[in-house]
Short mmCIF file of C-alpha atoms in Angstrom, two decimals:
data_model
loop_
_atom_site.label_atom_id
_atom_site.label_comp_id
_atom_site.label_asym_id
_atom_site.label_seq_id
_atom_site.Cartn_x
_atom_site.Cartn_y
_atom_site.Cartn_z
CA MET E 1 9.46 64.26 -10.01
CA ASP E 2 6.23 63.06 -11.27
CA ILE E 3 3.87 65.43 -13.64
CA LEU E 4 0.47 65.08 -14.73
CA LEU E 5 -0.15 66.95 -18.02
CA ILE E 6 -3.31 67.20 -19.23
CA TYR E 7 -4.90 67.56 -22.73
CA GLN E 8 -8.21 67.65 -24.55
CA PHE E 9 -7.19 65.31 -27.18
CA CYS E 10 -4.22 63.12 -28.72
CA THR E 11 -3.37 64.67 -32.35
CA PHE E 12 0.31 64.16 -32.22
CA GLY E 13 0.87 67.98 -32.47
CA GLY E 14 2.20 71.08 -31.14
CA VAL E 15 1.00 69.97 -27.87
CA GLU E 16 2.99 66.58 -28.26
CA ARG E 17 6.31 68.24 -29.80
CA VAL E 18 6.96 70.05 -26.73
CA ILE E 19 5.93 67.38 -24.55
CA LEU E 20 8.78 65.79 -26.24
CA ASN E 21 11.27 68.89 -26.03
CA ARG E 22 11.26 69.14 -22.14
CA ALA E 23 11.57 65.22 -21.61
CA GLN E 24 14.42 64.92 -24.00
CA ALA E 25 16.07 68.60 -22.84
CA TYR E 26 15.27 66.45 -18.39
CA ARG E 27 16.92 63.46 -19.94
CA LYS E 28 20.12 65.56 -21.41
CA TYR E 29 20.38 67.64 -18.05
CA GLY E 30 20.08 65.04 -15.61
CA VAL E 31 16.84 66.64 -14.56
CA ASP E 32 13.78 63.09 -13.10
CA VAL E 33 11.23 63.69 -14.56
CA LYS E 34 8.32 61.46 -15.19
CA ILE E 35 5.70 63.56 -17.29
CA SER E 36 2.05 61.38 -17.48
CA ILE E 37 -0.15 62.74 -20.24
CA GLY E 38 -3.40 62.56 -20.12
CA TYR E 39 -5.70 63.09 -22.72
CA LEU E 40 -9.87 62.95 -22.83
CA ALA E 41 -9.93 61.75 -26.22
CA ASP E 42 -8.00 60.10 -28.99
CA ARG E 43 -8.02 61.50 -33.13
CA GLY E 44 -6.33 58.52 -34.36
CA ALA E 45 -3.15 59.99 -32.98
CA LEU E 46 -2.10 58.08 -29.51
CA GLN E 47 -0.63 55.25 -31.30
CA SER E 48 1.68 57.04 -33.04
CA PHE E 49 2.67 59.05 -30.23
CA SER E 50 3.70 56.14 -28.40
CA THR E 51 5.69 54.15 -30.95
CA TYR E 52 7.26 57.63 -31.48
CA ILE E 53 7.94 57.51 -27.34
CA GLN E 54 9.83 54.01 -27.51
CA ARG E 55 11.21 54.81 -30.83
CA HIS E 56 13.38 57.88 -29.31
CA ASN E 57 13.54 55.54 -26.13
CA LEU E 58 11.88 57.87 -23.41
CA GLN E 59 9.24 55.80 -22.33
CA ALA E 60 10.90 56.16 -18.76
CA GLN E 61 10.07 60.21 -19.43
CA VAL E 62 6.14 60.18 -21.50
CA MET E 63 3.32 57.91 -20.57
CA PRO E 64 0.40 58.64 -22.42
CA PHE E 65 -2.97 56.64 -21.74
CA LEU E 66 -6.54 58.08 -22.24
CA PHE E 67 -8.80 59.48 -18.91
CA PRO E 68 -11.89 57.61 -18.29
CA GLN E 69 -15.52 58.91 -19.84
CA ASP E 70 -15.45 59.80 -15.45
CA LEU E 71 -12.40 61.45 -15.36
CA ALA E 72 -11.54 58.83 -12.62
CA HIS E 73 -7.75 59.11 -10.83
CA ASP E 74 -5.11 59.11 -8.23
CA TRP E 75 -4.43 62.90 -8.02
CA ALA E 76 -1.94 62.86 -5.24
CA LYS E 77 0.34 60.38 -6.77
CA TYR E 78 1.53 63.69 -8.75
CA ASP E 79 3.74 66.38 -7.82
CA TYR E 80 2.04 69.02 -10.12
CA VAL E 81 -0.36 68.93 -12.19
CA PHE E 82 -0.56 71.31 -15.15
CA ILE E 83 -3.78 71.08 -17.52
CA ILE E 84 -3.54 72.73 -21.25
CA ASP E 85 -6.51 74.14 -22.37
CA THR E 86 -8.38 71.94 -21.22
CA PRO E 87 -11.68 73.34 -18.80
CA GLN E 88 -13.26 69.99 -19.04
CA VAL E 89 -11.02 68.73 -15.62
CA PHE E 90 -11.54 71.66 -13.72
CA GLU E 91 -13.42 69.82 -10.97
CA ALA E 92 -12.43 66.30 -11.16
CA SER E 93 -8.81 67.79 -10.68
CA ALA E 94 -10.01 70.13 -7.24
CA SER E 95 -8.73 67.38 -4.59
CA ALA E 96 -5.44 67.51 -6.71
CA LYS E 97 -2.23 69.39 -5.33
CA ASN E 98 -0.30 71.83 -7.03
CA VAL E 99 -2.65 72.19 -9.77
CA HIS E 100 -1.79 74.93 -13.01
CA VAL E 101 -3.38 75.94 -16.10
CA GLU E 102 -1.09 76.49 -19.12
CA CYS E 103 -2.95 78.31 -22.11
CA HIS E 104 -1.28 77.66 -25.57
CA SER E 105 -4.34 78.99 -27.17
CA LEU E 106 -3.49 81.98 -29.46
CA TYR E 107 -6.95 82.02 -30.50
CA THR E 108 -9.25 84.80 -28.11
CA GLN E 109 -12.17 82.47 -27.74
CA SER E 110 -10.60 79.02 -26.67
CA ARG E 111 -9.02 81.26 -23.71
CA GLN E 112 -12.40 81.98 -22.58
CA TYR E 113 -12.11 80.10 -19.56
CA LEU E 114 -9.59 81.48 -18.05
CA HIS E 115 -13.14 84.24 -16.84
CA ASN E 116 -13.33 81.32 -14.24
CA LEU E 117 -10.89 79.81 -12.72
CA PRO E 118 -11.41 77.84 -9.59
CA LYS E 119 -9.77 78.72 -6.52
CA HIS E 120 -7.52 75.74 -6.51
CA ILE E 121 -5.66 76.68 -9.46
CA LYS E 122 -2.03 78.23 -8.41
CA SER E 123 -0.77 80.10 -11.63
CA VAL E 124 -0.67 80.26 -15.01
CA ILE E 125 2.13 79.03 -16.98
CA VAL E 126 2.90 80.53 -20.86
CA PRO E 127 5.71 79.86 -23.74
CA SER E 128 6.35 83.55 -23.73
CA ASN E 129 6.45 86.84 -22.58
CA SER E 130 4.02 88.61 -25.57
CA LEU E 131 1.19 85.82 -25.09
CA LYS E 132 1.89 86.52 -20.96
CA GLN E 133 1.08 89.90 -21.24
CA LEU E 134 -2.26 90.00 -23.58
CA LEU E 135 -3.60 87.15 -20.56
CA GLN E 136 -3.38 90.29 -18.42
CA THR E 137 -4.47 92.69 -20.38
CA GLU E 138 -7.50 90.55 -21.42
CA HIS E 139 -8.52 88.44 -18.16
CA GLU E 140 -8.22 90.15 -14.20
CA GLY E 141 -7.75 88.99 -11.13
CA LEU E 142 -5.63 86.03 -13.17
CA PRO E 143 -3.02 84.05 -10.23
CA GLU E 144 0.79 84.62 -11.09
CA ILE E 145 1.72 83.86 -14.64
CA TYR E 146 4.59 82.03 -15.71
CA ILE E 147 6.97 82.05 -18.14
CA LEU E 148 7.83 78.49 -19.32
CA PRO E 149 9.17 78.36 -22.42
CA ASN E 150 8.90 75.43 -25.45
CA PRO E 151 12.32 74.04 -25.46
CA VAL E 152 13.49 73.23 -29.07
CA SER E 153 14.69 69.83 -29.41
CA ASP E 154 18.48 69.27 -30.80
CA GLU E 155 17.25 66.08 -32.94
CA TYR E 156 16.82 69.87 -35.70
CA PHE E 157 20.02 71.25 -35.73
CA ASP E 158 22.89 69.73 -37.31
CA ILE E 159 25.64 71.48 -35.42
CA GLN E 160 28.84 71.61 -36.56
CA PRO E 161 31.95 74.29 -35.62
CA LEU E 162 32.29 77.69 -36.78
CA GLU E 163 35.05 77.91 -39.65
CA LYS E 164 36.88 80.85 -40.06
CA LYS E 165 36.95 81.35 -43.21
CA TYR E 166 33.38 83.84 -43.21
CA LEU E 167 33.19 87.26 -44.16
CA TYR E 168 31.79 89.93 -41.54
CA ALA E 169 30.26 93.08 -42.69
CA SER E 170 30.57 96.20 -40.81
CA SER E 171 27.76 98.82 -39.96
CA HIS E 172 30.78 100.77 -43.02
CA TYR E 173 30.48 98.64 -45.53
CA LEU E 174 27.60 96.99 -47.67
CA LEU E 175 28.18 93.54 -49.56
CA CYS E 176 26.33 93.14 -52.54
CA SER E 177 26.15 90.80 -55.74
CA CYS E 178 25.82 92.78 -59.62
CA ARG E 179 24.47 90.95 -62.07
CA ARG E 180 27.67 89.54 -63.26
CA SER E 181 27.31 87.38 -59.63
CA GLN E 182 30.23 88.69 -58.88
CA LYS E 183 30.71 90.83 -55.04
CA ILE E 184 31.61 93.69 -54.64
CA LEU E 185 32.63 96.09 -51.64
CA LEU E 186 31.32 99.37 -51.76
CA LYS E 187 33.02 101.63 -48.86
CA ARG E 188 30.50 103.78 -47.33
CA ARG E 189 26.90 103.79 -47.36
CA ALA E 190 26.91 107.19 -48.39
CA TYR E 191 27.90 106.86 -51.67
CA LEU E 192 24.99 104.30 -52.74
CA LYS E 193 22.66 106.24 -54.73
CA PRO E 194 18.29 105.47 -54.46
#
């Protein structure tokens, strides 16, 4: 599957992290997805983003590039086009099939473009149920809103098997530590005084 993501500028920030995490998740689960990410401007991070992609062997899955000024592009070669908070490309993408908007912005002013979505936009994608509910209250007449959570990459976790040496406290017990750093177990919460 070939996907085109479009974002205003490359900063190697949250949007880029989401793209990388998605690519790693697709690879981990054997999903054949090629993500082209087109930027309208480079804010000085495109080279470091490209280097990261190469160092993590993701160049077959993620291909960043800069759009030409006139936004001319072969839209037909993609199965899906996702425009991430970048309304500047709505008109240029009118001939593309399967165009969806991803809204990641938490700033009300940055979401105002949703009031005037063109007819060729099939749906709105958001990362959370709370943002979906917010958009539904802010903007009437939006196309269907779907939730696509932002995956968190395994590289952030040192996953170790659990040992059986953990202490668990039930609802009837409270674990506290006293001044001498000794751990004591108080039998019932009723015995605790404020």
